[in-house]
PDB file of C-alpha atoms in Angstrom:
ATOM      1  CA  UNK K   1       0.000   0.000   0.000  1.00 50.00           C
ATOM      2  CA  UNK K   2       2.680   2.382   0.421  1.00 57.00           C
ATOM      3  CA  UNK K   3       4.595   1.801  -2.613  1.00 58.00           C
ATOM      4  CA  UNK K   4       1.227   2.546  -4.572  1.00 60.00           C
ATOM      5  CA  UNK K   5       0.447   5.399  -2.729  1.00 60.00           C
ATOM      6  CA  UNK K   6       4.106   6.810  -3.574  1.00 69.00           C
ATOM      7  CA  UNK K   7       3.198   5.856  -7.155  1.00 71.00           C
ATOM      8  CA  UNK K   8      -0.296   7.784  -6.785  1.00 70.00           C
ATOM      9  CA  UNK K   9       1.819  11.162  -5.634  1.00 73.00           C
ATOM     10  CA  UNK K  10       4.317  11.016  -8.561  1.00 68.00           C
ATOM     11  CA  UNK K  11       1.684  10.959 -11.096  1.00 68.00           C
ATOM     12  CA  UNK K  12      -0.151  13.278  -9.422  1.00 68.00           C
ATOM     13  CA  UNK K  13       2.496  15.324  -9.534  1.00 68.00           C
ATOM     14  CA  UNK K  14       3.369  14.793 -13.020  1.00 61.00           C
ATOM     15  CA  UNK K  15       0.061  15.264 -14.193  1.00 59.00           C
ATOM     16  CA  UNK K  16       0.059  18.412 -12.350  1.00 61.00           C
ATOM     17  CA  UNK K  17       3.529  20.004 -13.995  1.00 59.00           C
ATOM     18  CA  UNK K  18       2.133  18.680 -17.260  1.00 53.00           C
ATOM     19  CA  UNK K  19      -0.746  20.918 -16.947  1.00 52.00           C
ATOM     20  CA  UNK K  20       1.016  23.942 -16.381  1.00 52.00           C
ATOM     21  CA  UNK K  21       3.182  23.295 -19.366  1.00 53.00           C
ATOM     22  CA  UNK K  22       0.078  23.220 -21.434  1.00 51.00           C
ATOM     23  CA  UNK K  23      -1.466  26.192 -19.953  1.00 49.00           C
ATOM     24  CA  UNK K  24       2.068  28.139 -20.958  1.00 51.00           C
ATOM     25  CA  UNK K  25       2.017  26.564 -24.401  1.00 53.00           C
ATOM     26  CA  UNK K  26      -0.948  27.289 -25.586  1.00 52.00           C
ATOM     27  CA  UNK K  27      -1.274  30.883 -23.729  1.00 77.00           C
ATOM     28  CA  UNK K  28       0.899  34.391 -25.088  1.00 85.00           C
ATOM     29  CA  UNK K  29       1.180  37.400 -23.084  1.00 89.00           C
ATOM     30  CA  UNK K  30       1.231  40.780 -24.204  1.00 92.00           C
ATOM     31  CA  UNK K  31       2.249  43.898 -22.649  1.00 94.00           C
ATOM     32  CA  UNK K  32       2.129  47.585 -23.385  1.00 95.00           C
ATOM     33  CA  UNK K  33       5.451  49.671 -22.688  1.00 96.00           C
ATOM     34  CA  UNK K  34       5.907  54.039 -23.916  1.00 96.00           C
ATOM     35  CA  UNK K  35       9.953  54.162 -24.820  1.00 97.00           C
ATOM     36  CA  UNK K  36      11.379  57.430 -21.942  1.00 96.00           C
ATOM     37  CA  UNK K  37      13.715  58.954 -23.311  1.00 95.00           C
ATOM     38  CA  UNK K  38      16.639  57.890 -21.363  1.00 95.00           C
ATOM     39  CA  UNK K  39      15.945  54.623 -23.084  1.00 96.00           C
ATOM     40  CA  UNK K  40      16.710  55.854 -26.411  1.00 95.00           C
ATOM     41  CA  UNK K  41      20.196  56.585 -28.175  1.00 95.00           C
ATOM     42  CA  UNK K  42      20.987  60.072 -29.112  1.00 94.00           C
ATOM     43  CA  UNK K  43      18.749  59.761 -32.436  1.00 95.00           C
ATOM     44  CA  UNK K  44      15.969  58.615 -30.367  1.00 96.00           C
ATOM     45  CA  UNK K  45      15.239  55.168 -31.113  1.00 97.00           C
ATOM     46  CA  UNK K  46      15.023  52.442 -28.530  1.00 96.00           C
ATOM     47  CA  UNK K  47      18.819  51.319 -27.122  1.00 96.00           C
ATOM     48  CA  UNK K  48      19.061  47.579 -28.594  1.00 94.00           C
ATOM     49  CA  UNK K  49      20.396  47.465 -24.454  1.00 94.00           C
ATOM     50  CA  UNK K  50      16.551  48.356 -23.390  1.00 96.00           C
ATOM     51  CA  UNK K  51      15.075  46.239 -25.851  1.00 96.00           C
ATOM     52  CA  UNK K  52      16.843  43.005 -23.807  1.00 95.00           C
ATOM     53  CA  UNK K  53      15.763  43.932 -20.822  1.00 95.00           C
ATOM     54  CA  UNK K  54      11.655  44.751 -21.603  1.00 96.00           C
ATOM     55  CA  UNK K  55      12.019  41.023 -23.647  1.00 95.00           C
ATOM     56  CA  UNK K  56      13.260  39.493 -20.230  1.00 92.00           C
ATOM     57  CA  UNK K  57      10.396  41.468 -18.048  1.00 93.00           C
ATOM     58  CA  UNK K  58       8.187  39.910 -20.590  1.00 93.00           C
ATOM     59  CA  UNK K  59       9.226  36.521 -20.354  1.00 92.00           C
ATOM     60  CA  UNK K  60       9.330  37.079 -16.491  1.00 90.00           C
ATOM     61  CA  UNK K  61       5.557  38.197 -16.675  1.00 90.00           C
ATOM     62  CA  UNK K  62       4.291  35.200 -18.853  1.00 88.00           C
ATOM     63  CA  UNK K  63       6.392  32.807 -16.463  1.00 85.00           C
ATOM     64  CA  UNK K  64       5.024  33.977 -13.614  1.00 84.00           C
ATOM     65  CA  UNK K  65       1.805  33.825 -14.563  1.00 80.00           C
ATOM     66  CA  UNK K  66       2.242  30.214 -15.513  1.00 74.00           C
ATOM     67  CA  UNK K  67       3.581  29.329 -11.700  1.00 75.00           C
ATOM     68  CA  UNK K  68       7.283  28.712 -12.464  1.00 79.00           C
ATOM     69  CA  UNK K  69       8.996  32.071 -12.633  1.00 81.00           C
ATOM     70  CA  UNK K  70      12.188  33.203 -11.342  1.00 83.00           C
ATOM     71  CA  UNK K  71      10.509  32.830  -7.836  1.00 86.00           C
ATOM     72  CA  UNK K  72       9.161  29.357  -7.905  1.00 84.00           C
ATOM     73  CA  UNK K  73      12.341  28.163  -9.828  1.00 85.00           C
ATOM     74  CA  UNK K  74      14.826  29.576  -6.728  1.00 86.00           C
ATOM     75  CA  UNK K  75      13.424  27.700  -4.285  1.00 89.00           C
ATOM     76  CA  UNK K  76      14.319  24.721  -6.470  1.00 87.00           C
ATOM     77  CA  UNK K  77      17.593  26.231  -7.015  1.00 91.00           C
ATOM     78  CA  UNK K  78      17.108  26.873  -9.958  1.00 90.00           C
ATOM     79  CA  UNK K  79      16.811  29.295 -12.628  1.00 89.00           C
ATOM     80  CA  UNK K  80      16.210  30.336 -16.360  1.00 89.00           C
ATOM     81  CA  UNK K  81      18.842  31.970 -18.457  1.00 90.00           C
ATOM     82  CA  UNK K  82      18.400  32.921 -22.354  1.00 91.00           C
ATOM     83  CA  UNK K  83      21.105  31.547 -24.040  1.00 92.00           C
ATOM     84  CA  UNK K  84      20.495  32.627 -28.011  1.00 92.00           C
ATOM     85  CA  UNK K  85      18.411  35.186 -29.680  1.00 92.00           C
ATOM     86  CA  UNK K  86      17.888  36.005 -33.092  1.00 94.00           C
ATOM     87  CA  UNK K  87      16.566  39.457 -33.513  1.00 94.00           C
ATOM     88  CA  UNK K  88      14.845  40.968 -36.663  1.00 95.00           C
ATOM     89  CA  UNK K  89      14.487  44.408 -36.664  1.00 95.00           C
ATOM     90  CA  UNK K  90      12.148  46.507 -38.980  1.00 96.00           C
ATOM     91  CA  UNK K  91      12.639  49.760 -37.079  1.00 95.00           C
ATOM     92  CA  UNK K  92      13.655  50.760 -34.166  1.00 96.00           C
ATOM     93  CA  UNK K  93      10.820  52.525 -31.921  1.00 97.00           C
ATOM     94  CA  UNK K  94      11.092  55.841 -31.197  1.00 97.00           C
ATOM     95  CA  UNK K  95      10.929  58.090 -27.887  1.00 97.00           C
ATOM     96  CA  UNK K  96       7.167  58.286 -26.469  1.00 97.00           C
ATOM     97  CA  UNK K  97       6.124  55.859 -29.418  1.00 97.00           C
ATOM     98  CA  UNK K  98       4.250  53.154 -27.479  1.00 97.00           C
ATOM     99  CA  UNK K  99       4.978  49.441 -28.268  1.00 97.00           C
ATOM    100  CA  UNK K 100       3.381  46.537 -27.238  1.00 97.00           C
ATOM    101  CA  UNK K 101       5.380  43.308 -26.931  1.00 97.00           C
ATOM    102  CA  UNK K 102       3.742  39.732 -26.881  1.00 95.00           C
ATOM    103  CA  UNK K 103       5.842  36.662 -26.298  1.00 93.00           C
ATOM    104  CA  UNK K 104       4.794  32.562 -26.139  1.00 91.00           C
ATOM    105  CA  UNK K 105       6.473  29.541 -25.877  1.00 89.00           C
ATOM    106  CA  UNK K 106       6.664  28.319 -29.042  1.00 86.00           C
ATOM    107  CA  UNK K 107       9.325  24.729 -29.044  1.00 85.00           C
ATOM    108  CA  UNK K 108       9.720  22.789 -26.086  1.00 83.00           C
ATOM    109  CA  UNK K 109      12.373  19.899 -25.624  1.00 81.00           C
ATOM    110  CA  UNK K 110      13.786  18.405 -22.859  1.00 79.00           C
ATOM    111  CA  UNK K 111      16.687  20.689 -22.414  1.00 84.00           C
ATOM    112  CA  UNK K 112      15.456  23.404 -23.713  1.00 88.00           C
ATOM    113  CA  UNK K 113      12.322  25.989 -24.803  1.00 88.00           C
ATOM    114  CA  UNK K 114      12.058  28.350 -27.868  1.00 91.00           C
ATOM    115  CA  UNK K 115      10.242  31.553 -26.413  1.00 93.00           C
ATOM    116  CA  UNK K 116       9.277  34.129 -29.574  1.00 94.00           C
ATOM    117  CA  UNK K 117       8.676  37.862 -29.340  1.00 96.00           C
ATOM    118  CA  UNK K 118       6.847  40.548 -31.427  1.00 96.00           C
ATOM    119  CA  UNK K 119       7.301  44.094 -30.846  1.00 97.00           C
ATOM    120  CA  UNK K 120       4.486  46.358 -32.578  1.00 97.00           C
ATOM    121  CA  UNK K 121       3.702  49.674 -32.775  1.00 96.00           C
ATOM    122  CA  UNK K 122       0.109  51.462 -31.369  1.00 95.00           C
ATOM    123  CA  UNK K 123      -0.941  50.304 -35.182  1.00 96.00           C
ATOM    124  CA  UNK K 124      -0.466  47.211 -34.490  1.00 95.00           C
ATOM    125  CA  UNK K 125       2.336  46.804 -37.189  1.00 96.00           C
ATOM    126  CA  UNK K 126       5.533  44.286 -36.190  1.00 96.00           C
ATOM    127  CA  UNK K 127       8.530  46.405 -35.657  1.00 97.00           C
ATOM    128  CA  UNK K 128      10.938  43.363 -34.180  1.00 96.00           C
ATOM    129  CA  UNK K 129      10.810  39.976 -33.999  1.00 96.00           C
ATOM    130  CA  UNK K 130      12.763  37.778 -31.975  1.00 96.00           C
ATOM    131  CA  UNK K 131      12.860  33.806 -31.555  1.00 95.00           C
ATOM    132  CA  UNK K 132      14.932  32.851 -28.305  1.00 95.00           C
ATOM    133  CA  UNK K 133      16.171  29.669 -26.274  1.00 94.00           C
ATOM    134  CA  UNK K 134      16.103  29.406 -22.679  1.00 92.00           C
ATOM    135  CA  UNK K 135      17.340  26.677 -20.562  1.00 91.00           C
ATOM    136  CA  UNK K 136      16.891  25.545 -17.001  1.00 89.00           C
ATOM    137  CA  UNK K 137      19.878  25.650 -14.786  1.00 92.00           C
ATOM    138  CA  UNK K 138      20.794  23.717 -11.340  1.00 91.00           C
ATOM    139  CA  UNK K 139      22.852  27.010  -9.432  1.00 91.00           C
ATOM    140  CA  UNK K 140      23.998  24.340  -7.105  1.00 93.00           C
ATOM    141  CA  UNK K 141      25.656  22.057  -9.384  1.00 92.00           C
ATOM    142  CA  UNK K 142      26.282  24.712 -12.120  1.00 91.00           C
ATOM    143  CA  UNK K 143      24.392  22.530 -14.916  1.00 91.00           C
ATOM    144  CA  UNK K 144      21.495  22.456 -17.640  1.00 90.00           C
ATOM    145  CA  UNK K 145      18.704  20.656 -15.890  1.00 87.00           C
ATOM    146  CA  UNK K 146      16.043  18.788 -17.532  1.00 83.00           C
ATOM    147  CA  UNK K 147      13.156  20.377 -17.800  1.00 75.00           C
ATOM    148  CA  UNK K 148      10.809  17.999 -15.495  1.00 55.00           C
ATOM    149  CA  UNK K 149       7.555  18.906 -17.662  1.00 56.00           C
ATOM    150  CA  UNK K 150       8.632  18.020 -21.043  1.00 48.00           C
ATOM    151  CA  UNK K 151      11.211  14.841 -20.224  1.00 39.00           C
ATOM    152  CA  UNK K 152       8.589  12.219 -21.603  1.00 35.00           C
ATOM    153  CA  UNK K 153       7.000  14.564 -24.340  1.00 35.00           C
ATOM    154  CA  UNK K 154       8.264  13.839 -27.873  1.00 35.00           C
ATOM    155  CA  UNK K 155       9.096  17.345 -29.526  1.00 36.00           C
ATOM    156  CA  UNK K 156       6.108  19.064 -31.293  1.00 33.00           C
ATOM    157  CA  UNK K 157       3.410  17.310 -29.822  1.00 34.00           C
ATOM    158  CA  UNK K 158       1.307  20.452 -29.312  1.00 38.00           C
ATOM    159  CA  UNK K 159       0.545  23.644 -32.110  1.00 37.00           C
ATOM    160  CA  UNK K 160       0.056  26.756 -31.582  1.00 40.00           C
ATOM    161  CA  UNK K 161      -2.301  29.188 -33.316  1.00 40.00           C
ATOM    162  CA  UNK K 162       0.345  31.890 -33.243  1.00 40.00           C
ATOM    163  CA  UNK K 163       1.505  34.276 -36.204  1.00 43.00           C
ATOM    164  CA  UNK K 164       5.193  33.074 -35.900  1.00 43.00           C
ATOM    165  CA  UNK K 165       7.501  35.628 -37.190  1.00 43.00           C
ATOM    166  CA  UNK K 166      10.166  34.798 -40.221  1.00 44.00           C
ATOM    167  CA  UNK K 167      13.402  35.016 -38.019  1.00 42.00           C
ATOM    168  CA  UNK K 168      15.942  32.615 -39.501  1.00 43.00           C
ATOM    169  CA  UNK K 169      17.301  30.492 -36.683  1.00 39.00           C
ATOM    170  CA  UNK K 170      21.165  30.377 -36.171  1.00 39.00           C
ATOM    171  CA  UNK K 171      23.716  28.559 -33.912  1.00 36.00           C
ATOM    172  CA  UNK K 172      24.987  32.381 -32.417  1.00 36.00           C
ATOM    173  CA  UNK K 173      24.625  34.650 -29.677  1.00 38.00           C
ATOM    174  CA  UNK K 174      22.726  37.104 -31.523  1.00 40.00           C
ATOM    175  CA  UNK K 175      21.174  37.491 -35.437  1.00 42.00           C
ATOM    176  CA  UNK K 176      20.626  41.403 -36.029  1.00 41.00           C
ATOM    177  CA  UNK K 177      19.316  41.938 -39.279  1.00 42.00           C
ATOM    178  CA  UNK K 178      17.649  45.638 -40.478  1.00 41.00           C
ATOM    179  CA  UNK K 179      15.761  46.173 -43.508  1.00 44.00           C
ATOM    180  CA  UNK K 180      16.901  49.204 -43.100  1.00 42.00           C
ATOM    181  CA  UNK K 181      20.922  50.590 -43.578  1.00 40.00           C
ATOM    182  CA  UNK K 182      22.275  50.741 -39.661  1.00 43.00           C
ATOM    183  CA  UNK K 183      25.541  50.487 -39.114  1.00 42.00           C
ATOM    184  CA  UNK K 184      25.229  52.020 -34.928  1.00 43.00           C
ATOM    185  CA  UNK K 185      25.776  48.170 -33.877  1.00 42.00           C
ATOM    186  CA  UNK K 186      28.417  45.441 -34.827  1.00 37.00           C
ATOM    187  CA  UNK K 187      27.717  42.324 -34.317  1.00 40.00           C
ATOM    188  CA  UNK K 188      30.643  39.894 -33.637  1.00 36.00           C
TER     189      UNK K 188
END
């Protein structure tokens, strides 16, 4: 009787993670931001700098919504850390222009998850797009960790219904592409 009531907890808990894997897969979150103008370059447009760190309180927001954020993770000792992005950008918002910026989880496998962005303007039109990886790491042991949810899913077993933007997907750091002439960053 123990044994199968130890067996009753695990799947329990299992089925439990698994639903709030679903809930983040299938849900996107969206929210509004008006560039200041200390987070603009001397030309005005939104600091590439800036752009990181609204597309990480973004993430952060959808996360935490979907009960393992940054909180949930530390007292597992663990946490998320971006590890690629590739970044498509139309044009770069300007000061007091406001944006709105919805992400989703888009790819999950059992090391990692594809996260996608889309920055728009008040018109609704896609300024940047942005297709990132995250992993899971143990701070403890200084590792990758599995991600528990996904370990016995096979890779794209769910959809989404999701516009996804046309980002080519690279092995680097960072993709910057413009359709516009820029030459104010280098990518290396």
């Amino acid at each position: 009787v123990g044994s199968e009531m130890c067996i009753r907890d695990r799947i329990r808990d299992f089925l439990k993670r698994i639903s709030k894997l679903r809930l983040l897969l299938n849900k996107s979150l969206s929210m509004t931001h008006t560039i200041a103008y200390y987070e603009s370059d001397k030309s005005g447009d939104l600091r590439l700098m800036t752009l990181m760190n609204l597309l990480q309180d973004t993430a952060q927001m959808h996360i935490n919504k979907q009960g393992c954020g940054v909180e949930e993770m530390a007292k597992q000792a663990k946490a998320w850390m971006a590890v690629k992005y590739a970044i498509r950008i139309k044009r770069y918002p300007r000061v007091n222009e406001e944006i709105t910026i919805s992400t989703w989880v888009s790819e999950v496998s059992p090391l990692a998850a594809t996260r996608e962005f889309v920055v728009r303007d008040s018109k609704k039109t896609p300024l940047i797009e942005i297709v990132s990886k995250w992993v899971l790491v143990d701070i403890v042991q200084r590792k990758l960790t599995e991600l528990p949810e996904v370990s016995v899913w096979k890779k794209n077993l769910f959809t989404t219904n999701y516009a996804q933007p046309n980002v080519k997907r690279v092995d680097c750091c960072l993709l910057y592409t413009s359709d516009a002439a820029d030459d104010r960053i280098s990518v290396d």
